[in-house]
CSV table of C-alpha atoms in Angstrom, one decimal:
chain,number,residue,atom,x,y,z
A,1,MET,CA,6.2,191.7,79.0
A,2,THR,CA,4.8,195.2,78.2
A,3,SER,CA,6.6,196.9,75.4
A,4,PRO,CA,7.9,200.4,75.6
A,5,GLN,CA,5.3,201.5,73.1
A,6,GLN,CA,2.5,200.0,75.2
A,7,ILE,CA,3.9,201.7,78.3
A,8,ASN,CA,3.9,205.2,76.4
A,9,ASN,CA,0.3,204.5,75.3
A,10,LEU,CA,-0.7,203.7,78.8
A,11,GLN,CA,0.8,207.0,80.2
A,12,ALA,CA,-0.9,208.8,77.4
A,13,ALA,CA,-4.2,207.3,78.3
A,14,PHE,CA,-3.8,208.3,82.0
A,15,GLN,CA,-3.0,211.9,81.0
A,16,ASP,CA,-6.0,212.0,78.6
A,17,ALA,CA,-8.1,210.8,81.5
A,18,LEU,CA,-6.8,213.5,83.9
A,19,ASN,CA,-7.3,216.2,81.2
A,20,MET,CA,-10.9,215.1,80.5
A,21,SER,CA,-12.0,214.8,84.0
A,22,GLY,CA,-12.0,218.5,84.6
A,23,SER,CA,-14.1,219.2,81.4
A,24,PRO,CA,-17.8,219.6,82.0
A,25,GLY,CA,-20.1,217.5,79.7
A,26,VAL,CA,-17.2,215.3,78.5
A,27,VAL,CA,-17.6,211.5,79.0
A,28,SER,CA,-14.4,210.1,80.6
A,29,THR,CA,-12.8,207.0,79.1
A,30,SER,CA,-11.0,204.8,81.8
A,31,PRO,CA,-7.2,204.4,81.4
A,32,THR,CA,-7.6,200.6,81.3
A,33,THR,CA,-10.1,200.8,78.5
A,34,SER,CA,-7.9,203.2,76.5
A,35,PHE,CA,-5.0,200.8,77.0
A,36,MET,CA,-6.9,197.7,76.0
A,37,ASN,CA,-7.9,199.7,72.8
A,38,THR,CA,-4.2,200.0,71.9
A,39,LEU,CA,-3.7,196.2,72.0
A,40,PRO,CA,-4.0,194.0,68.8
A,41,PRO,CA,-7.4,192.3,68.6
A,42,ARG,CA,-7.7,188.7,69.8
A,43,THR,CA,-8.6,186.3,67.0
A,44,SER,CA,-10.4,183.1,67.7
A,45,VAL,CA,-11.2,180.7,64.9
A,46,ALA,CA,-13.9,178.3,65.7
A,47,LYS,CA,-13.1,174.8,64.8
A,48,GLN,CA,-15.2,173.4,62.0
A,49,ALA,CA,-17.0,170.1,62.6
A,50,LYS,CA,-15.9,167.1,60.8
A,51,ALA,CA,-18.6,165.5,58.6
A,52,LEU,CA,-18.8,161.8,59.5
A,53,LYS,CA,-19.8,159.0,57.2
A,54,PRO,CA,-21.1,155.5,58.2
A,55,PHE,CA,-19.0,152.4,58.0
A,56,SER,CA,-20.7,149.4,56.5
A,57,THR,CA,-23.8,151.3,55.3
A,58,GLY,CA,-24.8,152.6,52.0
A,59,ASP,CA,-26.2,155.9,51.1
A,60,ILE,CA,-28.8,157.2,53.6
A,61,LYS,CA,-32.3,156.7,52.3
A,62,ILE,CA,-35.2,158.7,53.9
A,63,LEU,CA,-38.9,157.9,53.4
A,64,LEU,CA,-41.3,160.8,54.0
A,65,LEU,CA,-45.0,160.3,54.1
A,66,GLU,CA,-48.1,162.3,54.7
A,67,ASN,CA,-47.0,165.5,53.0
A,68,VAL,CA,-44.2,166.3,55.4
A,69,ASN,CA,-43.2,170.0,55.0
A,70,GLN,CA,-40.8,171.1,52.4
A,71,THR,CA,-38.5,172.5,55.1
A,72,ALA,CA,-37.7,168.8,56.0
A,73,ILE,CA,-37.0,167.9,52.5
A,74,ASP,CA,-34.7,170.8,52.1
A,75,ILE,CA,-32.7,169.8,55.2
A,76,PHE,CA,-32.3,166.2,54.0
A,77,ASP,CA,-31.4,167.2,50.5
A,78,LYS,CA,-28.6,169.5,51.9
A,79,GLN,CA,-27.3,166.5,53.8
A,80,GLY,CA,-27.1,164.6,50.5
A,81,TYR,CA,-29.5,161.9,51.6
A,82,GLN,CA,-31.8,160.0,49.1
A,83,VAL,CA,-35.3,161.3,49.8
A,84,GLU,CA,-38.5,159.6,48.7
A,85,PHE,CA,-41.5,161.7,49.3
A,86,HIS,CA,-45.3,160.9,49.3
A,87,LYS,CA,-48.2,163.3,50.0
A,88,SER,CA,-50.3,160.6,51.7
A,89,SER,CA,-49.9,157.6,53.8
A,90,LEU,CA,-49.3,154.2,52.4
A,91,GLY,CA,-51.3,150.9,52.8
A,92,PRO,CA,-49.7,148.2,54.8
A,93,GLU,CA,-48.3,146.1,52.0
A,94,GLU,CA,-46.7,149.1,50.2
A,95,LEU,CA,-45.4,150.5,53.5
A,96,ILE,CA,-43.8,147.2,54.3
A,97,GLU,CA,-42.1,147.2,50.8
A,98,LYS,CA,-40.9,150.8,51.1
A,99,ILE,CA,-39.6,150.6,54.7
A,100,ARG,CA,-37.3,147.5,54.0
A,101,ASP,CA,-34.3,149.4,52.9
A,102,VAL,CA,-34.7,152.9,54.4
A,103,HIS,CA,-32.5,154.3,57.2
A,104,ALA,CA,-35.2,156.8,58.4
A,105,ILE,CA,-38.9,157.3,58.0
A,106,GLY,CA,-40.8,160.6,58.5
A,107,ILE,CA,-44.6,160.3,59.3
A,108,ARG,CA,-47.4,162.3,60.8
A,109,SER,CA,-50.5,160.9,62.6
A,110,LYS,CA,-52.1,158.6,60.0
A,111,THR,CA,-49.2,156.1,59.5
A,112,LYS,CA,-49.2,153.3,62.1
A,113,LEU,CA,-45.7,151.8,62.7
A,114,THR,CA,-46.6,148.5,64.4
A,115,PRO,CA,-44.4,145.6,65.1
A,116,GLU,CA,-45.8,143.9,62.0
A,117,ILE,CA,-44.5,146.8,59.9
A,118,LEU,CA,-41.2,147.6,61.8
A,119,LYS,CA,-40.0,144.0,61.8
A,120,HIS,CA,-39.4,144.4,58.0
A,121,ALA,CA,-37.2,147.5,58.4
A,122,LYS,CA,-33.8,145.9,58.5
A,123,ASN,CA,-31.8,149.0,58.0
A,124,LEU,CA,-33.9,151.5,60.0
A,125,VAL,CA,-32.0,153.8,62.2
A,126,CYS,CA,-34.6,156.5,63.4
A,127,ILE,CA,-38.1,157.5,63.0
A,128,GLY,CA,-39.4,161.1,62.8
A,129,CYS,CA,-43.0,161.9,64.0
A,130,PHE,CA,-43.7,165.3,62.3
A,131,CYS,CA,-46.2,166.1,65.0
A,132,ILE,CA,-46.6,166.2,68.8
A,133,GLY,CA,-48.0,162.6,69.4
A,134,THR,CA,-46.0,159.4,69.1
A,135,ASN,CA,-48.8,156.9,69.9
A,136,GLN,CA,-48.9,155.9,66.2
A,137,VAL,CA,-45.4,154.2,66.8
A,138,ASP,CA,-44.8,151.2,68.8
A,139,LEU,CA,-42.0,152.9,70.9
A,140,ASP,CA,-41.0,149.9,73.0
A,141,TYR,CA,-40.7,147.7,69.9
A,142,ALA,CA,-38.7,150.4,68.1
A,143,ALA,CA,-36.3,150.8,71.0
A,144,LYS,CA,-35.7,147.0,71.1
A,145,MET,CA,-34.8,147.2,67.5
A,146,GLY,CA,-32.3,150.0,68.2
A,147,VAL,CA,-34.5,152.6,66.4
A,148,SER,CA,-34.8,156.1,68.0
A,149,VAL,CA,-37.9,158.0,67.7
A,150,PHE,CA,-38.1,161.8,67.6
A,151,ASN,CA,-41.1,164.2,67.5
A,152,SER,CA,-41.9,167.9,67.7
A,153,PRO,CA,-43.4,168.6,71.1
A,154,PHE,CA,-43.3,172.4,70.8
A,155,SER,CA,-43.7,173.7,67.2
A,156,ASN,CA,-47.5,173.6,66.8
A,157,SER,CA,-48.5,174.5,70.2
A,158,ARG,CA,-49.7,178.0,69.2
A,159,SER,CA,-51.7,176.7,66.3
A,160,VAL,CA,-53.7,174.4,68.4
A,161,ALA,CA,-54.1,177.1,71.0
A,162,GLU,CA,-55.5,179.5,68.5
A,163,LEU,CA,-57.8,176.9,67.1
A,164,VAL,CA,-59.3,176.3,70.5
A,165,ILE,CA,-59.8,180.1,71.1
A,166,GLY,CA,-61.6,180.2,67.8
A,167,GLU,CA,-63.8,177.2,68.8
A,168,ILE,CA,-64.6,178.7,72.1
A,169,ILE,CA,-66.0,181.8,70.5
A,170,SER,CA,-67.7,179.9,67.7
A,171,LEU,CA,-69.5,177.6,70.2
A,172,ALA,CA,-70.6,180.5,72.5
A,173,ARG,CA,-72.1,182.3,69.4
A,174,GLN,CA,-73.4,179.2,67.6
A,175,LEU,CA,-71.5,180.2,64.5
A,176,GLY,CA,-71.4,176.9,63.0
A,177,ASP,CA,-75.1,176.5,62.9
A,178,ARG,CA,-75.7,180.0,61.6
A,179,SER,CA,-73.1,179.5,58.9
A,180,ILE,CA,-74.7,176.3,57.8
A,181,GLU,CA,-78.2,177.9,57.8
A,182,MET,CA,-77.0,180.7,55.6
A,183,HIS,CA,-75.4,178.4,53.1
A,184,THR,CA,-78.8,176.8,52.8
A,185,GLY,CA,-80.6,180.0,52.3
A,186,THR,CA,-81.9,180.4,55.8
A,187,TRP,CA,-81.8,183.8,57.7
A,188,ASN,CA,-81.9,183.1,61.4
A,189,LYS,CA,-80.9,186.2,63.5
A,190,VAL,CA,-81.1,185.0,67.1
A,191,SER,CA,-79.5,185.9,70.4
A,192,HIS,CA,-81.0,183.1,72.6
A,193,HIS,CA,-78.2,181.1,74.4
A,194,CYS,CA,-75.5,183.1,72.6
A,195,TRP,CA,-72.8,184.5,74.9
A,196,GLU,CA,-69.7,186.7,75.3
A,197,VAL,CA,-66.7,184.6,76.5
A,198,ARG,CA,-65.6,187.5,78.7
A,199,GLY,CA,-66.1,186.7,82.2
A,200,LYS,CA,-66.6,183.0,81.6
A,201,THR,CA,-64.5,180.3,83.1
A,202,LEU,CA,-62.3,178.0,81.0
A,203,GLY,CA,-61.1,174.7,82.4
A,204,ILE,CA,-58.0,173.3,80.9
A,205,ILE,CA,-57.2,169.6,81.4
A,206,GLY,CA,-53.3,169.3,80.9
A,207,TYR,CA,-51.3,172.4,81.3
A,208,GLY,CA,-48.5,171.6,79.1
A,209,HIS,CA,-47.1,173.6,76.1
A,210,ILE,CA,-50.6,173.9,74.5
A,211,GLY,CA,-52.6,174.3,77.7
A,212,SER,CA,-50.5,177.0,79.1
A,213,GLN,CA,-50.6,179.0,75.8
A,214,LEU,CA,-54.3,178.6,75.7
A,215,SER,CA,-54.5,179.9,79.2
A,216,VAL,CA,-52.6,183.1,78.2
A,217,LEU,CA,-54.8,183.7,75.3
A,218,ALA,CA,-58.1,183.0,77.1
A,219,GLU,CA,-57.0,185.6,79.8
A,220,ALA,CA,-56.5,188.1,77.1
A,221,PHE,CA,-60.2,187.7,76.2
A,222,GLY,CA,-61.2,188.3,79.8
A,223,MET,CA,-61.8,184.7,80.8
A,224,HIS,CA,-61.0,183.1,84.0
A,225,VAL,CA,-58.8,180.0,83.8
A,226,LEU,CA,-58.7,176.9,85.9
A,227,TYR,CA,-56.5,174.0,85.1
A,228,TYR,CA,-56.0,170.4,86.2
A,229,ASP,CA,-52.8,168.4,85.8
A,230,VAL,CA,-51.3,165.3,87.3
A,231,VAL,CA,-48.2,167.3,88.3
A,232,THR,CA,-47.9,170.6,90.0
A,233,ILE,CA,-47.2,173.4,87.5
A,234,MET,CA,-46.7,177.0,88.0
A,235,ALA,CA,-49.6,179.1,86.6
A,236,LEU,CA,-49.1,181.7,84.0
A,237,GLY,CA,-51.1,184.9,84.6
A,238,THR,CA,-53.9,184.6,87.1
A,239,ALA,CA,-54.8,181.0,86.1
A,240,LYS,CA,-55.4,178.6,89.1
A,241,GLN,CA,-54.6,174.9,89.4
A,242,VAL,CA,-57.2,172.8,91.0
A,243,ALA,CA,-56.7,169.5,92.9
A,244,THR,CA,-59.2,167.3,91.2
A,245,LEU,CA,-60.8,166.8,87.8
A,246,ASP,CA,-64.2,167.1,89.3
A,247,GLU,CA,-63.5,170.4,90.8
A,248,LEU,CA,-62.5,171.7,87.4
A,249,LEU,CA,-65.6,170.2,85.7
A,250,ASN,CA,-67.9,171.6,88.4
A,251,ASN,CA,-66.7,175.1,87.9
A,252,SER,CA,-66.0,175.6,84.2
A,253,ASP,CA,-68.2,177.0,81.4
A,254,PHE,CA,-65.8,175.6,78.8
A,255,VAL,CA,-63.6,172.5,79.2
A,256,SER,CA,-60.7,171.9,76.8
A,257,LEU,CA,-58.6,168.8,76.8
A,258,HIS,CA,-54.8,168.8,76.2
A,259,VAL,CA,-53.5,165.3,77.4
A,260,PRO,CA,-51.7,162.5,75.6
A,261,ALA,CA,-53.2,159.2,74.7
A,262,THR,CA,-52.4,156.7,77.6
A,263,ASP,CA,-54.3,154.0,79.4
A,264,GLU,CA,-55.0,156.6,82.1
A,265,THR,CA,-56.6,159.1,79.7
A,266,LYS,CA,-58.5,156.7,77.7
A,267,ASN,CA,-62.3,157.8,78.0
A,268,MET,CA,-61.3,160.1,80.8
A,269,ILE,CA,-64.4,162.2,79.8
A,270,SER,CA,-67.3,159.8,79.9
A,271,ALA,CA,-70.8,159.8,81.3
A,272,PRO,CA,-69.8,160.6,84.9
A,273,GLN,CA,-67.5,163.4,84.0
A,274,LEU,CA,-70.1,164.9,81.6
A,275,ALA,CA,-72.7,164.7,84.5
A,276,ALA,CA,-70.2,166.6,86.6
A,277,MET,CA,-69.9,169.5,84.2
A,278,ARG,CA,-72.1,172.6,84.5
A,279,ASN,CA,-75.5,172.6,82.8
A,280,GLY,CA,-75.0,174.3,79.3
A,281,ALA,CA,-71.2,173.9,79.4
A,282,TYR,CA,-69.1,173.2,76.3
A,283,LEU,CA,-66.5,170.6,75.6
A,284,ILE,CA,-63.5,170.9,73.3
A,285,ASN,CA,-61.1,168.0,72.5
A,286,ALA,CA,-58.0,168.8,70.3
A,287,SER,CA,-55.8,166.2,72.0
A,288,ARG,CA,-56.4,162.6,71.2
A,289,GLY,CA,-59.6,160.9,70.0
A,290,THR,CA,-59.5,158.2,72.7
A,291,VAL,CA,-59.8,160.8,75.4
A,292,VAL,CA,-63.5,161.4,75.1
A,293,ASP,CA,-66.2,158.7,75.1
A,294,ILE,CA,-68.1,160.2,72.1
A,295,PRO,CA,-71.4,158.1,72.5
A,296,SER,CA,-71.7,159.4,76.1
A,297,LEU,CA,-71.1,163.0,74.7
A,298,ILE,CA,-73.8,162.4,72.1
A,299,GLN,CA,-76.3,161.4,74.8
A,300,ALA,CA,-75.2,164.4,77.0
A,301,MET,CA,-75.9,166.8,74.1
A,302,LYS,CA,-79.2,165.3,73.1
A,303,ALA,CA,-80.2,165.6,76.8
A,304,GLY,CA,-79.3,169.3,76.8
A,305,LYS,CA,-76.7,168.8,79.5
A,306,ILE,CA,-73.9,170.0,77.1
A,307,ALA,CA,-74.7,173.0,75.1
A,308,GLY,CA,-72.0,172.5,72.3
A,309,ALA,CA,-68.8,170.7,71.5
A,310,ALA,CA,-65.7,170.9,69.2
A,311,LEU,CA,-63.9,167.7,68.3
A,312,ASP,CA,-60.7,167.8,66.2
A,313,VAL,CA,-59.7,164.2,66.9
A,314,PHE,CA,-61.5,160.9,66.8
A,315,PRO,CA,-60.8,157.3,67.9
A,316,HIS,CA,-60.6,156.1,64.3
A,317,GLU,CA,-59.6,158.6,61.5
A,318,PRO,CA,-59.5,158.1,57.7
A,319,ALA,CA,-56.2,157.2,56.3
A,320,LYS,CA,-56.7,159.6,53.4
A,321,ASN,CA,-58.6,162.8,52.5
A,322,GLY,CA,-61.8,162.4,50.3
A,323,SER,CA,-65.4,162.5,50.1
A,324,GLY,CA,-67.3,160.0,52.2
A,325,ALA,CA,-64.1,159.1,54.2
A,326,PHE,CA,-65.7,160.2,57.5
A,327,GLY,CA,-68.8,157.9,58.1
A,328,ASN,CA,-70.2,155.1,60.0
A,329,GLN,CA,-67.7,152.7,58.6
A,330,LEU,CA,-65.1,154.3,60.9
A,331,SER,CA,-67.4,154.4,64.1
A,332,PRO,CA,-71.1,153.4,64.4
A,333,TRP,CA,-72.1,156.6,66.1
A,334,ILE,CA,-70.9,159.1,63.5
A,335,SER,CA,-74.3,159.7,61.9
A,336,ASP,CA,-75.7,160.6,65.3
A,337,LEU,CA,-72.7,162.9,65.9
A,338,VAL,CA,-73.0,164.9,62.7
A,339,SER,CA,-76.8,165.5,63.2
A,340,LEU,CA,-76.2,167.4,66.5
A,341,PRO,CA,-76.6,171.1,66.7
A,342,ASN,CA,-73.8,173.4,67.7
A,343,ILE,CA,-71.1,170.9,67.1
A,344,ILE,CA,-67.8,171.7,65.4
A,345,LEU,CA,-66.2,168.8,63.6
A,346,THR,CA,-62.7,169.3,62.1
A,347,PRO,CA,-60.3,166.7,60.5
A,348,HIS,CA,-57.4,166.8,62.9
A,349,ILE,CA,-56.2,170.2,61.8
A,350,GLY,CA,-55.1,171.6,65.2
A,351,GLY,CA,-51.4,171.9,64.1
A,352,SER,CA,-52.2,172.2,60.4
A,353,THR,CA,-51.0,175.8,59.7
A,354,GLU,CA,-48.2,176.8,57.4
A,355,GLU,CA,-46.2,178.2,60.3
A,356,ALA,CA,-46.5,175.1,62.4
A,357,GLN,CA,-45.8,172.6,59.7
A,358,SER,CA,-42.7,174.6,58.6
A,359,ALA,CA,-41.4,174.7,62.2
A,360,ILE,CA,-42.1,171.0,62.7
A,361,GLY,CA,-40.2,170.1,59.6
A,362,VAL,CA,-37.1,172.0,60.8
A,363,GLU,CA,-37.3,170.6,64.3
A,364,VAL,CA,-37.7,166.9,63.4
A,365,ALA,CA,-35.5,166.9,60.4
A,366,THR,CA,-32.7,168.5,62.3
A,367,SER,CA,-33.1,166.0,65.1
A,368,LEU,CA,-33.0,163.0,62.7
A,369,SER,CA,-30.0,164.5,60.8
A,370,LYS,CA,-28.1,165.0,64.0
A,371,TYR,CA,-28.8,161.4,65.1
A,372,ILE,CA,-27.8,160.0,61.7
A,373,ASN,CA,-24.8,162.1,61.3
A,374,ASP,CA,-23.3,161.9,64.7
A,375,GLY,CA,-25.3,159.9,66.9
A,376,THR,CA,-26.9,162.5,69.1
A,377,SER,CA,-30.1,161.2,70.6
A,378,VAL,CA,-31.2,164.3,72.5
A,379,GLY,CA,-34.9,164.8,72.2
A,380,SER,CA,-35.7,161.1,71.6
A,381,VAL,CA,-38.9,159.9,73.1
A,382,ASN,CA,-37.9,156.2,73.5
A,383,PHE,CA,-34.2,156.2,73.9
A,384,PRO,CA,-31.5,157.4,76.3
A,385,GLU,CA,-30.5,160.9,75.5
A,386,VAL,CA,-26.8,160.8,74.7
A,387,SER,CA,-24.6,163.4,73.0
A,388,LEU,CA,-20.9,164.1,72.5
A,389,ARG,CA,-19.4,167.2,70.9
A,390,SER,CA,-18.6,167.0,67.4
A,391,LEU,CA,-15.2,165.8,65.9
A,392,ASP,CA,-13.1,168.5,64.6
A,393,LEU,CA,-11.5,168.4,61.1
A,394,ASP,CA,-8.0,168.0,62.5
A,395,GLN,CA,-9.2,164.9,64.2
A,396,GLU,CA,-8.0,162.5,61.6
A,397,ASN,CA,-8.1,158.6,62.0
A,398,THR,CA,-10.8,158.8,64.6
A,399,VAL,CA,-14.0,156.8,64.7
A,400,ARG,CA,-17.1,157.4,66.7
A,401,VAL,CA,-18.8,154.1,68.0
A,402,LEU,CA,-22.5,154.2,68.5
A,403,TYR,CA,-23.4,151.0,70.5
A,404,ILE,CA,-27.0,150.3,71.5
A,405,HIS,CA,-27.4,147.4,73.8
A,406,GLN,CA,-29.4,145.7,76.4
A,407,ASN,CA,-29.2,147.2,79.8
A,408,VAL,CA,-27.5,144.4,81.7
A,409,PRO,CA,-24.4,144.3,83.9
A,410,GLY,CA,-21.0,143.7,82.4
A,411,VAL,CA,-21.7,145.1,78.8
A,412,LEU,CA,-19.4,148.2,79.3
A,413,LYS,CA,-16.6,146.0,80.6
A,414,THR,CA,-16.8,143.9,77.5
A,415,VAL,CA,-17.0,146.9,75.2
A,416,ASN,CA,-14.1,148.7,76.8
A,417,ASN,CA,-12.0,145.6,76.6
A,418,ILE,CA,-12.6,145.6,72.8
A,419,LEU,CA,-11.6,149.2,72.6
A,420,SER,CA,-8.7,149.2,75.1
A,421,ASP,CA,-6.1,148.8,72.3
A,422,HIS,CA,-7.0,152.3,71.1
A,423,ASN,CA,-7.1,155.7,72.7
A,424,ILE,CA,-10.7,156.5,73.9
A,425,GLU,CA,-10.8,160.3,73.6
A,426,LYS,CA,-14.3,160.7,75.0
A,427,GLN,CA,-17.1,158.5,76.0
A,428,PHE,CA,-20.7,158.7,77.3
A,429,SER,CA,-23.3,156.2,78.2
A,430,ASP,CA,-26.8,156.2,79.5
A,431,SER,CA,-29.7,153.9,79.9
A,432,SER,CA,-33.6,154.0,79.9
A,433,GLY,CA,-35.4,151.1,81.0
A,434,ASP,CA,-34.0,147.9,79.2
A,435,ILE,CA,-32.1,150.0,76.6
A,436,ALA,CA,-28.6,151.4,77.0
A,437,TYR,CA,-26.6,153.5,74.6
A,438,LEU,CA,-22.9,154.2,74.5
A,439,MET,CA,-21.1,156.7,72.4
A,440,ALA,CA,-17.3,156.8,72.3
A,441,ASP,CA,-14.6,158.5,70.0
A,442,ILE,CA,-11.7,156.3,69.3
A,443,SER,CA,-8.5,157.9,67.9
A,444,ASN,CA,-5.4,156.5,66.0
A,445,VAL,CA,-7.3,154.0,64.0
A,446,ASN,CA,-7.1,153.0,60.4
A,447,TYR,CA,-9.6,151.4,58.2
A,448,SER,CA,-8.6,147.9,59.2
A,449,ASP,CA,-8.9,148.8,62.9
A,450,ILE,CA,-12.4,150.1,62.2
A,451,LYS,CA,-13.4,146.9,60.6
A,452,ASP,CA,-11.9,144.8,63.5
A,453,ILE,CA,-13.8,147.0,66.1
A,454,TYR,CA,-17.0,146.7,64.2
A,455,ASP,CA,-16.8,142.9,63.8
A,456,LYS,CA,-16.0,142.4,67.5
A,457,LEU,CA,-18.7,144.7,68.8
A,458,ASN,CA,-21.2,143.2,66.4
A,459,ALA,CA,-20.4,139.8,67.9
A,460,THR,CA,-21.1,140.8,71.5
A,461,GLU,CA,-24.0,139.0,73.2
A,462,TYR,CA,-26.2,141.9,74.3
A,463,LYS,CA,-25.7,144.1,71.2
A,464,ILE,CA,-29.0,145.5,69.8
A,465,SER,CA,-27.5,147.9,67.1
A,466,ILE,CA,-24.2,149.2,66.2
A,467,ARG,CA,-23.0,152.1,63.9
A,468,LEU,CA,-19.5,153.3,63.4
A,469,LEU,CA,-19.0,156.8,62.0
A,470,TYR,CA,-15.6,158.0,60.7
């Protein structure tokens, strides 16, 4: 009901509006607005999320390898986790010893988490790949263990795209060779086979986050852009998608690869594809080392078919930095590769900028923390993506059930029978291949109830992994 005072205010607002409407140059305020201004402000207090802790699990231990960025360490420290940090990767024996008791491990591209390594990780809950690629982890084996894997698919896209632009210009102007000559005291001022990139055509294989950013940057330099992808993707700017890989190779002055490492992309650029490229074209690979057949590239460059190349990735890469690490002990063709003219070789630094590593640290550490703290698997690359809203502080005596199981009929019926004596406030389940993941919040439970739920769920036939948070 409207109070007498509010009615008076409303009448006064109408009168003010009438008085103002005849005054030139005065901005009128609507009566409704004036009336609303007289009402007391509405206050809404956002409910604070409840911090959950695991049942039947000790303090959370995190192992970070390969100089993962400080931003990740800061996030984990803020959560109160125990963090062990190493600047480099670890050998297999040391890695097995370290991984036995940790709940999460953070790696970059050098550490290989194979079944032989993962089978020793009895407490492992999740893996963070602080990079784009995840081929260094056996994703299927991790999923079957109930271990969710997260990566950073977006954070270093700009860094890689900028590196490729720099390499395009460097190859076109033979900057690498001129720099080496100057360092050895040779002055060699030439313009033969040195080009502007303006007006040239860049062919991008893989038009994802990196490829599309590269497309925009290349057009800013006045280049024409073609791209090939296995799916139809809307072009940015004036770029044009072509129907086949050969069409792209036939019509590009520069070819840049931005695809994942899969069976389909292994040696996708080999002798036939190099032969299909324009005479005097340039090849750039900042994706994965298995994508280019490097011995075939060496032959194409020796024959003068390919005028230059830039490789940031290789089929086999050293586990640690150091003098002599990149040699024929890794691959028998390396001595031939390094002797070629106009070839830029970099040690997998596409995403190695301060900005990218900082952003990757935040993105992956946040994903891991959310999964550890409340079970949210959104962003996982090997797991069903499941999420429930956080519990509130006023939701006492509530437990969150995180139940990972084989994707077979009848499991949910069994689980719900176990939970049926309690109130299920909210529940969500999803599956991906052979793996299914159930999240449920159960209220009105005490500590003995939680233990009973845990024991019964732990004894179910198709359980892979179970965590209870309360």
